Each structure stands twice: as C-alpha cells, then as structure tokens.
Short mmCIF file of C-alpha atoms and ligand atoms in Angstrom, two decimals:
data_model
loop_
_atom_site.label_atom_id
_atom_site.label_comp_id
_atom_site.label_asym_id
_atom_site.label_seq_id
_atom_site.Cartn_x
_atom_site.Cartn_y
_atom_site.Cartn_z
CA UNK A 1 -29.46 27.00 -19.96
CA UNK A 2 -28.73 24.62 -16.74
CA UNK A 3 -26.68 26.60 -14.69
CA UNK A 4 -23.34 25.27 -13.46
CA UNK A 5 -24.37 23.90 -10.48
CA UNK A 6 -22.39 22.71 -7.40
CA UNK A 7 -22.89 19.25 -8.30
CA UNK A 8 -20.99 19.73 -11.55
CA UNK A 9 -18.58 21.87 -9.71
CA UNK A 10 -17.73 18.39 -7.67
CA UNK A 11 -17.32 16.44 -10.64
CA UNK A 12 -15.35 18.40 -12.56
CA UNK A 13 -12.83 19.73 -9.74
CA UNK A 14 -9.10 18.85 -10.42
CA UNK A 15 -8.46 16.35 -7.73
CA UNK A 16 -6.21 14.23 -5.63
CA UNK A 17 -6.72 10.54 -3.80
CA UNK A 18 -4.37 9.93 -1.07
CA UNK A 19 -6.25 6.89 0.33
CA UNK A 20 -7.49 4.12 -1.87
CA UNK A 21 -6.17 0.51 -1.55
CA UNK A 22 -5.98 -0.92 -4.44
CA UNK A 23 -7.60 -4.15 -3.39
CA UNK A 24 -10.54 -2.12 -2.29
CA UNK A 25 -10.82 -1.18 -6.04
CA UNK A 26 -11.78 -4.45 -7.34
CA UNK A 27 -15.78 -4.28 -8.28
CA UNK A 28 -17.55 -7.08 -7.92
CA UNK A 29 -18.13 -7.40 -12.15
CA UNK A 30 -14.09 -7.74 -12.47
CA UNK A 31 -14.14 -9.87 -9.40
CA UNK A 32 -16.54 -12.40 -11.25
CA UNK A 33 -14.20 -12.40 -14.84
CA UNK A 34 -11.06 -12.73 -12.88
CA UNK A 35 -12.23 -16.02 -10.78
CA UNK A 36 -13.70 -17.36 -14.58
CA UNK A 37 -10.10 -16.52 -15.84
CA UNK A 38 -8.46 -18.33 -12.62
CA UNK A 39 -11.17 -21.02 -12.38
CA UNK A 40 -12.06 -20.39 -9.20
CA UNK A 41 -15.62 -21.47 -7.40
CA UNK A 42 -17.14 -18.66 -5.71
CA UNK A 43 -19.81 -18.97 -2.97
CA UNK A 44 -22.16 -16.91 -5.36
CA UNK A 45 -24.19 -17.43 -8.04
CA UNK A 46 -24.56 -14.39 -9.72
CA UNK A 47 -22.80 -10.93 -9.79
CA UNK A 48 -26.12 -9.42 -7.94
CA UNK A 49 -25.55 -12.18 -5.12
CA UNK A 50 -21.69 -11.53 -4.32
CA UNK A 51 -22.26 -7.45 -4.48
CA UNK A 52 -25.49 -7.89 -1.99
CA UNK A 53 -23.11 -9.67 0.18
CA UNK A 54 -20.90 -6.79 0.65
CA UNK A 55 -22.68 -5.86 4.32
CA UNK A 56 -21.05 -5.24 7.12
CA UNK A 57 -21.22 -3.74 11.00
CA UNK A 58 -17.45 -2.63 11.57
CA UNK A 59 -14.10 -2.98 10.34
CA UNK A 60 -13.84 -6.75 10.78
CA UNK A 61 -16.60 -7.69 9.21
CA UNK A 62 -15.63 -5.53 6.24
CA UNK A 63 -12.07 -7.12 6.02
CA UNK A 64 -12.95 -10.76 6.23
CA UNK A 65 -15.02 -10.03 2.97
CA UNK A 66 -12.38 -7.93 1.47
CA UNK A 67 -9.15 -10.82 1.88
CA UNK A 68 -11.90 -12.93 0.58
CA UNK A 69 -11.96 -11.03 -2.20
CA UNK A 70 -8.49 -10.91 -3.34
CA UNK A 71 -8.33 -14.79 -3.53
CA UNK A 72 -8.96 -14.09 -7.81
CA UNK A 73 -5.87 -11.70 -7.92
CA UNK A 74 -2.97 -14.18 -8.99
CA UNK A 75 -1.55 -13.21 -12.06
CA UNK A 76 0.41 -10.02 -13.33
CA UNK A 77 -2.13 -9.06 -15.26
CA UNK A 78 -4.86 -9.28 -13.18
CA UNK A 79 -3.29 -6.36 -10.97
CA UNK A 80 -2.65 -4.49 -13.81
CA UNK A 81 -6.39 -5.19 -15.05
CA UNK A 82 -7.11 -4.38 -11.13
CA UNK A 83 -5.57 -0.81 -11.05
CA UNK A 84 -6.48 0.29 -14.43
CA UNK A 85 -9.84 -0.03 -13.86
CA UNK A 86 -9.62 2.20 -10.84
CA UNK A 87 -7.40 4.61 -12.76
CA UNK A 88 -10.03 5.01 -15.61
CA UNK A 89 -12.50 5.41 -12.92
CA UNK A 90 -10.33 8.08 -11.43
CA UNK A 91 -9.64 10.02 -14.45
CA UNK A 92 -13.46 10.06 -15.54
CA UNK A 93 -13.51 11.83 -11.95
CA UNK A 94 -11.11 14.55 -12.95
CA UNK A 95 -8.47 12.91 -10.12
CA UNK A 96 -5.08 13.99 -11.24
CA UNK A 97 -3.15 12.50 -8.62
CA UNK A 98 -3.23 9.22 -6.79
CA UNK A 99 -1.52 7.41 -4.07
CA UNK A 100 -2.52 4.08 -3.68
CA UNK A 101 -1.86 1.58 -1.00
CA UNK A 102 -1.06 -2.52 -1.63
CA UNK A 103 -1.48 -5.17 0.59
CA UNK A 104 1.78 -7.23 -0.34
CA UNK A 105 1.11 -9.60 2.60
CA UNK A 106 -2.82 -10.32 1.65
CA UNK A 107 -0.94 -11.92 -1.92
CA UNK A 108 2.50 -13.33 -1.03
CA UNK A 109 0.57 -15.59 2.28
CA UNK A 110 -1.39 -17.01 -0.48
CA UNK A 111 1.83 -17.89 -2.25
CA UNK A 112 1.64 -15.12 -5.22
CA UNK A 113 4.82 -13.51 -5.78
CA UNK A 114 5.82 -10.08 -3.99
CA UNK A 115 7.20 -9.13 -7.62
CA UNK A 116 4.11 -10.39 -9.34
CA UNK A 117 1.82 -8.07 -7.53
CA UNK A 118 4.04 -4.69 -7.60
CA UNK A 119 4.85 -5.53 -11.47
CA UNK A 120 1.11 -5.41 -12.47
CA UNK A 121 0.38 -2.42 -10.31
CA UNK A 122 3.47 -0.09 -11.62
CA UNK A 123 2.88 -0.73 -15.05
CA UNK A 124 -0.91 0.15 -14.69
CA UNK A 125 0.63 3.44 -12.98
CA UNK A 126 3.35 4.06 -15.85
CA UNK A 127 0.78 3.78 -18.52
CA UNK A 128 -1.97 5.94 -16.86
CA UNK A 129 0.90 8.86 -17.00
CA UNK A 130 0.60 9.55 -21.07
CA UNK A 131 -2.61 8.03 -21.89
CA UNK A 132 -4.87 9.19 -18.70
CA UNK A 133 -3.24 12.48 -17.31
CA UNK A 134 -2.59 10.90 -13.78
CA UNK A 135 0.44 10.38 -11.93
CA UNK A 136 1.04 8.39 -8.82
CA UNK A 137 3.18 7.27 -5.84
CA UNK A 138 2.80 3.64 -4.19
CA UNK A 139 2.76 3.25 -0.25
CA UNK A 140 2.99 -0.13 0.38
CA UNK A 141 1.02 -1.22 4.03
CA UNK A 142 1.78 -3.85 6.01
CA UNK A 143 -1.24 -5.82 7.78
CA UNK A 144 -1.15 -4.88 11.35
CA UNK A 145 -2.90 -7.64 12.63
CA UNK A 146 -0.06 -9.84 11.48
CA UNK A 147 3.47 -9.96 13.88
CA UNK A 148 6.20 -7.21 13.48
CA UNK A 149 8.19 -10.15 12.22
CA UNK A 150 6.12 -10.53 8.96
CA UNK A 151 5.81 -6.99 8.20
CA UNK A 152 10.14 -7.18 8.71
CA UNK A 153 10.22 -9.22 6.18
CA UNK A 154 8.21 -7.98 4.05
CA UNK A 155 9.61 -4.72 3.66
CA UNK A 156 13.16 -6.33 3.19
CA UNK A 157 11.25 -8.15 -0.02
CA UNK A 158 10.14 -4.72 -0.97
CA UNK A 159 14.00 -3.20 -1.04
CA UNK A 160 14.33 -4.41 -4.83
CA UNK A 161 11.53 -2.30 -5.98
CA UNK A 162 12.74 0.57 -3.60
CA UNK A 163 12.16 3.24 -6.70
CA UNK A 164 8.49 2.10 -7.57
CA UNK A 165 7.46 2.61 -3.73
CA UNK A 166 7.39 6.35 -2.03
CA UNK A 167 6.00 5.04 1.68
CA UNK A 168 5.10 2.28 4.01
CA UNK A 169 1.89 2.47 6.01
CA UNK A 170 -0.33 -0.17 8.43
CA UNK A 171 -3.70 -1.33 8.14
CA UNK A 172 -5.93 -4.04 8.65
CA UNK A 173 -7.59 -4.57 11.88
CA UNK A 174 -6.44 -1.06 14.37
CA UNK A 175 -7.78 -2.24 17.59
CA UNK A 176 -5.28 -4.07 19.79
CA UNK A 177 -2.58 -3.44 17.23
CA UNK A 178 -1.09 -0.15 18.06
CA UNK A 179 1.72 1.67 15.95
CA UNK A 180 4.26 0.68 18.70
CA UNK A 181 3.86 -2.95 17.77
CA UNK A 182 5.88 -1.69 14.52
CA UNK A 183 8.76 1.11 16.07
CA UNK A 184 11.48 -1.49 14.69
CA UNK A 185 10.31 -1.85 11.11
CA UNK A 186 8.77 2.05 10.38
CA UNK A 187 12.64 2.62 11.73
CA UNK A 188 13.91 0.67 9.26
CA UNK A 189 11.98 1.87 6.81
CA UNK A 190 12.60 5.05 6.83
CA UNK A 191 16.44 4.32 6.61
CA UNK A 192 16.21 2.80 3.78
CA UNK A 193 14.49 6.26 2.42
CA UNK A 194 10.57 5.37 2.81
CA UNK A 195 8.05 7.89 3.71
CA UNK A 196 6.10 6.68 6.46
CA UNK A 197 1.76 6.67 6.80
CA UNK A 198 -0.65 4.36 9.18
CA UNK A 199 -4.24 4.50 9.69
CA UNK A 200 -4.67 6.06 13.23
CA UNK A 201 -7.96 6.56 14.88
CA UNK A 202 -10.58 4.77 12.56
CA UNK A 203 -11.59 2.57 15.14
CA UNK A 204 -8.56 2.88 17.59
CA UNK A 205 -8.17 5.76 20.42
CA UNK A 206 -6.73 9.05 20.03
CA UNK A 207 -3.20 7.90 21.47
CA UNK A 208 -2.85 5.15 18.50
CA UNK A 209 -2.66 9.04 16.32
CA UNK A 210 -0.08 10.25 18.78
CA UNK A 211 1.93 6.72 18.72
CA UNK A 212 2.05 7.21 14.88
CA UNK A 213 3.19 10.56 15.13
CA UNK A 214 5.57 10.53 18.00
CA UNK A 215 6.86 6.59 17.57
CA UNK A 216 6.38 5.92 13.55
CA UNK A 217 7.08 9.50 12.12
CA UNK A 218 4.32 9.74 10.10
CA UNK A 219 3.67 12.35 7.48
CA UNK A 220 -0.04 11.98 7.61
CA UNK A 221 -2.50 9.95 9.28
CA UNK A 222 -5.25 8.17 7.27
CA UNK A 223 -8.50 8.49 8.81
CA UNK A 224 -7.63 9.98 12.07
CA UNK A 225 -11.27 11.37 12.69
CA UNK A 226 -11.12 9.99 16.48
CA UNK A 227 -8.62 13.01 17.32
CA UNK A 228 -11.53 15.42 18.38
CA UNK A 229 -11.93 13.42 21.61
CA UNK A 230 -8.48 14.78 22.37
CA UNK A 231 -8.42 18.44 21.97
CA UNK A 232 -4.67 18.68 22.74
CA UNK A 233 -4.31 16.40 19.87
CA UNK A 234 -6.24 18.16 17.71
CA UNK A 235 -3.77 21.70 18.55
CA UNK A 236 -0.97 19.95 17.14
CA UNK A 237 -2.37 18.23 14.38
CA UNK A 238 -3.44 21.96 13.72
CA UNK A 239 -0.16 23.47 14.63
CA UNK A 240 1.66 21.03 12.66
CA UNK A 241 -0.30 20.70 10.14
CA UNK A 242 -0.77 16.76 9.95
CA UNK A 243 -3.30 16.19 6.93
CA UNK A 244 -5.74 13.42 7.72
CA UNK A 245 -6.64 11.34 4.76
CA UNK A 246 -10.30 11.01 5.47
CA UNK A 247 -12.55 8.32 3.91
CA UNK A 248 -16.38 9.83 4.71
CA UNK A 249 -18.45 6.61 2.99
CA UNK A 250 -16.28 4.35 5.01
CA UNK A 251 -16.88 5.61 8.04
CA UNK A 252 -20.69 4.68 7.79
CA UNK A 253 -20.25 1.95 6.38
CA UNK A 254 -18.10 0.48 8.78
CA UNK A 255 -19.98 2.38 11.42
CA UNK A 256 -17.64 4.64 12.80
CA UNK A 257 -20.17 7.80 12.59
CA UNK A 258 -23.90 6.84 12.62
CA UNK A 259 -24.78 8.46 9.58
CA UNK A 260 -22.69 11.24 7.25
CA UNK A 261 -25.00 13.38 8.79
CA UNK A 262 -23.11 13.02 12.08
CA UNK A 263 -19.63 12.64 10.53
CA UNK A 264 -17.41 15.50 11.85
CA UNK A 265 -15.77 16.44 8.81
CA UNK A 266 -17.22 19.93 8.73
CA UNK A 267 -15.81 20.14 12.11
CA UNK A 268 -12.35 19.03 11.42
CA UNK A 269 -12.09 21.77 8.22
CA UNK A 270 -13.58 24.29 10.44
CA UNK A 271 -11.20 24.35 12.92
CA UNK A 272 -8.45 24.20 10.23
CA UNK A 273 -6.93 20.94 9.88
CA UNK A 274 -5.56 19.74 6.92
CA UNK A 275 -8.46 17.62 5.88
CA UNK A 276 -9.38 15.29 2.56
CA UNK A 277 -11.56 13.31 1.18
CA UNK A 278 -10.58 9.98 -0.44
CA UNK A 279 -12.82 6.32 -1.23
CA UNK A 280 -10.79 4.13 0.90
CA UNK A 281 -12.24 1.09 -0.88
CA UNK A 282 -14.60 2.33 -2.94
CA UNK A 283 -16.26 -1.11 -4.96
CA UNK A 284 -17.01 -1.94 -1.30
CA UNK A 285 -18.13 1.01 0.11
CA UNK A 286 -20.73 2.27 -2.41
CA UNK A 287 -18.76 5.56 -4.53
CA UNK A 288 -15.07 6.92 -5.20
CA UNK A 289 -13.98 10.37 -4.65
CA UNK A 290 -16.33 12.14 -6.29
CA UNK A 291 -19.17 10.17 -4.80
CA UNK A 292 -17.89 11.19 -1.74
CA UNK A 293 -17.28 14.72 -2.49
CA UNK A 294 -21.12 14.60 -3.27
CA UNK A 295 -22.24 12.76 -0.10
CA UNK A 296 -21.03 14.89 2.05
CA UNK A 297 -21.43 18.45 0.38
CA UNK A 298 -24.94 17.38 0.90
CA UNK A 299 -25.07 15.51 4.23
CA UNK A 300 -22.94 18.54 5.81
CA UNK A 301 -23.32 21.56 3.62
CA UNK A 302 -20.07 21.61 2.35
CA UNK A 303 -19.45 25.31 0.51
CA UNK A 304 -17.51 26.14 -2.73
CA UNK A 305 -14.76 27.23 -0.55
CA UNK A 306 -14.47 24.24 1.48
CA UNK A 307 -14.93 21.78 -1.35
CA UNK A 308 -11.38 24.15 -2.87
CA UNK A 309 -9.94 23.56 0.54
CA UNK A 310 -10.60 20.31 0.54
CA UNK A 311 -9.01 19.58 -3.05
CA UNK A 312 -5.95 21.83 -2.12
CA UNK A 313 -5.27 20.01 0.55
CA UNK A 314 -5.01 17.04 -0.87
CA UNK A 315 -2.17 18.34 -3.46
CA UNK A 316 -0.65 19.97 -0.92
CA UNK A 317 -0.76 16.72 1.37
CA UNK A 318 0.61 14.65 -1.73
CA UNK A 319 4.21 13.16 -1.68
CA UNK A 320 4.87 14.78 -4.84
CA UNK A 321 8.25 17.36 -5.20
CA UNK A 322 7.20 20.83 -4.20
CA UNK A 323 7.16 22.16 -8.21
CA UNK A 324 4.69 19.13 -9.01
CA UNK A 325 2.20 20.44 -6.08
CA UNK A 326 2.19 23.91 -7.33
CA UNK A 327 1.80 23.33 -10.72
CA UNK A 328 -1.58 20.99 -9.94
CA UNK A 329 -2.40 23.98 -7.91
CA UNK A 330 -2.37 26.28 -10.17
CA UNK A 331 -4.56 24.00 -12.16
CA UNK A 332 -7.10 23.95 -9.13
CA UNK A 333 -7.25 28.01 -9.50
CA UNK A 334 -7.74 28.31 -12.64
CA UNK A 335 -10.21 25.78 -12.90
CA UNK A 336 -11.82 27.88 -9.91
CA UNK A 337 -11.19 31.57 -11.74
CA UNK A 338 -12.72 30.00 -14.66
CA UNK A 339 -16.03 28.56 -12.65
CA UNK A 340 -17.26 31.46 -10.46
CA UNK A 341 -19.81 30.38 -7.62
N1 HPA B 401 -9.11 0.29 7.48
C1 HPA B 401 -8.12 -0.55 7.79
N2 HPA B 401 -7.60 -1.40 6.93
C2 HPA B 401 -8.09 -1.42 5.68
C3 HPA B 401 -9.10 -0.59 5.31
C4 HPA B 401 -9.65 0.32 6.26
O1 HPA B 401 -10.58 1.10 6.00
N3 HPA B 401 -9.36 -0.86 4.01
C5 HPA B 401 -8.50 -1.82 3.63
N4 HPA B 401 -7.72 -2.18 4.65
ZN1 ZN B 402 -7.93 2.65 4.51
#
C-alpha cells in the first residue's frame, strides 16, 4: 500500500485563497474560445504560441501581457465562464474559501460595464456555494498606476453593489505609486463600510507596507515579503499580527526572489508571522494553490506543521464572521487528527 505521503497531504488539505485576481485566472485555452466567441484577432496562431508568450522579467512585463489578456472578457457570461473555471479548479484543490480580487478599471476603460463585470463574477460565486462547497468574499482593487481621481470614481460606481463586495485593495504597477497616492479614497472607502487590502512590498520598499498600514488601514498586506529588510517592521507585523498574503510562484516569476530556493517564506513562518500561500495569477504563473503548496514544501522543506500553519492562517486571515473561521478550522483538525504524519 502507497503510504500517505506529504504530497497527498498538500492536495488534500482543507484550504483557503486570499490572493487570486480573477483576471489572472483566465488560461490561455478559455482565452482562445472567448476571443472566437467575441471575434477577436489575436497576435497568435495557436494556443501553444499565446501560452509560450507568457515570459516575463518583472512586474511590468507581466502586466502588459496580462491587460492584454482581458481584451476577450466583454460579456456577462464570459466572467461568469472566467470565475467558474477557477472555482472548479479550486475545489478539485480542496480550497474551501476564496477571496478574489477584480480589476473593475482594466474592463470599464475599455468601455464594458462596471455592472457587467461584477454580475458575471457574483453569480459564479453564488452558484459555487451549493454545488462546489466554496464560499467567497470580493475585494475589488483599484489600478494604482492610474490617478486617485479614477480609482474615486470608481469606487463611487461600486456603491450599488456595496453587499456583493467585502474590501477594496491596489495593484498594478507598486513602484512610484505608493499607498499615500490613495489616503482620500481608502478613507472613503472604509466609510462607506469596506474592508481595506493593497499589495505592499512586492516590488516596492518596506515603507510602501508601513504607508498601507499606518495611512490606508489595511487588514492585511498582499505580498509584503520585502518587510525583512526592516526588522522593526517585521516586530509589528509580528506583534500585530498582520497576515501577508504571499504568492511564492509569482515571486520568481516576476523575479522578486531568484529562485524558490531563495524565497524567504520559511523565514517569515519561522519567526511567526501570519503567513499564506495563495496563486496570485495562477494561468500566468505556472500552478494554483496547491501547486504552490508543493513548490515550496520542496524548494524550502516545508514540515507537516508548517504546511497546518500555513492553511490556518489563511482561515484565520479570511474576512469571514468569527463562527465561519472556526468552523473551517475545525475542519482543518480533523482532517489533520484523521491524517497522522
Ligand atoms: N502585482 C500587482 N498587480 C497585479 C498582480 C501582482 O502580482 N497581479 C495582477 N495585478
Ligand atoms: Zn497580486
């Protein structure tokens, strides 16, 4: 008999994703049927052609291709067809919880609708309750690297669907576009009830963490894996327990860490952050969570009990009420009672 080994340990552990974007989630097979649908030219000839041309040498380079990419999203349906292929994905991958960031901005400045896009996403989320056994929240990010302005208003065109979104965050290009760019509209935000996220230290300096925290009120910080050039930084993100939504694939793709040999996750769970792993944009960067889980157990020597810290973390990390997080909990130790290492 084929013992239960670590690698099936991965796969099957009862997970949650607290940094996908959605756009990131569109493979390169759905890409191809959707511009067919839309009759749209592409620059490629073949499937095999447009995935070989997803290479790049930082975050830029990345991004150009990925706006590219969401040129075939214009109807409803295609975001619904867009997230519910990521959900499947995600519940073949035991992921029980997801929180997904949009892009409204990369849609409506190509003149599709701010309701068009949301519409297709929620329902995708609704239905994946009953028939997949995942539930959701919906941060909505604004693109950094466009004025404070634009990101105003669109988070005033967001106020209808107020219910169907838990957060705002930023993304897009970090350097040169610091948090404080966006004081006005996170403040804003969070009177009208939003939770508040932005990536922090991917490619920026430690201080764009600590302008996030101190200036935007942020609950967690996605990426954040520039902190440990700041050791007072990395005290309070310890102290006050700041999760960091950390995306290990990404980072070498985009070249932040050399290899995921070097990648400092190990570090960042040894000195007791609140650390997890999520795809970022995983039909770009080559594997979704559990891909990643499986990278780096092996890059870094991840252990049983940091691959359960890991997973906890994320639940308890999750925007979900405090009865919801313990009940997925529980789910983790069970699942762990009922696998011993
Ligand atoms: N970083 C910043 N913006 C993004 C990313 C990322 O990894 N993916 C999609 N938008
Ligand atoms: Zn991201």
């Amino acid at each position: 008999m084929t013992p239960y080994n670590l690698i099936q340990f991965i796969r099957d552990l009862p997970k949650a994703e607290l940094h996908v974007h959605i756009e990131g989630t569109l493979e390169p097979e759905l890409l191809w049927e959707m511009a067919g649908r839309n009759r749209l030219t592409l620059r490629f000839h073949t499937v095999e052609e447009l995935r070989k041309a997803y290479s790049f040498h930082n975050l830029q380079s990345f991004l150009d291709i990925y706006y590219d990419g969401t040129r075939v999203l214009l109807s409803e349906q295609d975001f619904f067809d867009l997230t519910w292929a990521y959900l499947e994905r995600a519940a073949q991958q035991n992921v029980r919880h997801v929180e997904i960031f949009f892009d409204p901005q990369a849609h409506t400045d190509r003149g599709v609708p701010f309701e068009t896009v949301i519409r297709g996403i929620h329902r995708a989320l609704e239905e994946a309750i009953p028939r997949l056994r995942i539930s959701s929240k919906l941060i909505m990010c604004f693109l950094r690297h466009l004025t404070a302005e634009a990101a105003m208003q669109t988070l005033e065109a967001s106020l209808r669907f107020k219910n169907w979104i838990v957060a705002v965050g930023l993304d897009s290009s970090e350097l040169n576009h610091p948090p404080n760019k966006f004081v006005e509209v996170f403040q804003r935000a969070r009177a009208e009830g939003y939770l508040t996220v932005a990536h922090a230290g991917e490619e920026g300096p430690p201080d764009y963490i600590r302008q996030a925290l101190d200036l935007l009120n942020v609950s967690r910080i996605d990426h954040g894996v520039r902190c440990l050039e700041d050791p007072s930084l990395v005290q309070r993100l310890a102290r006050e327990r700041i999760p960091l939504t950390v995306c290990p694939l990404s980072n070498v793709k985009l070249r932040v860490f050399k290899s995921l040999e070097d990648h400092n996750l190990k570090k960042l769970l040894d000195l007791g952050l609140c650390v997890t792993v999520n795809s970022d944009d995983p039909a770009y960067f080559g594997g979704y969570i559990t891909e990643n889980l499986l990278a780096s157990q092996k890059a870094l020597g991840l252990t049983r009990h940091d691959l359960y810290t890991l997973a906890r973390n994320a639940f308890e990390a999750s925007f979900l009420r405090a009865d919801e997080k313990q009940r997925l909990i529980a789910e983790l130790d069970r699942f762990m009672a009922a696998h011993p290492g």
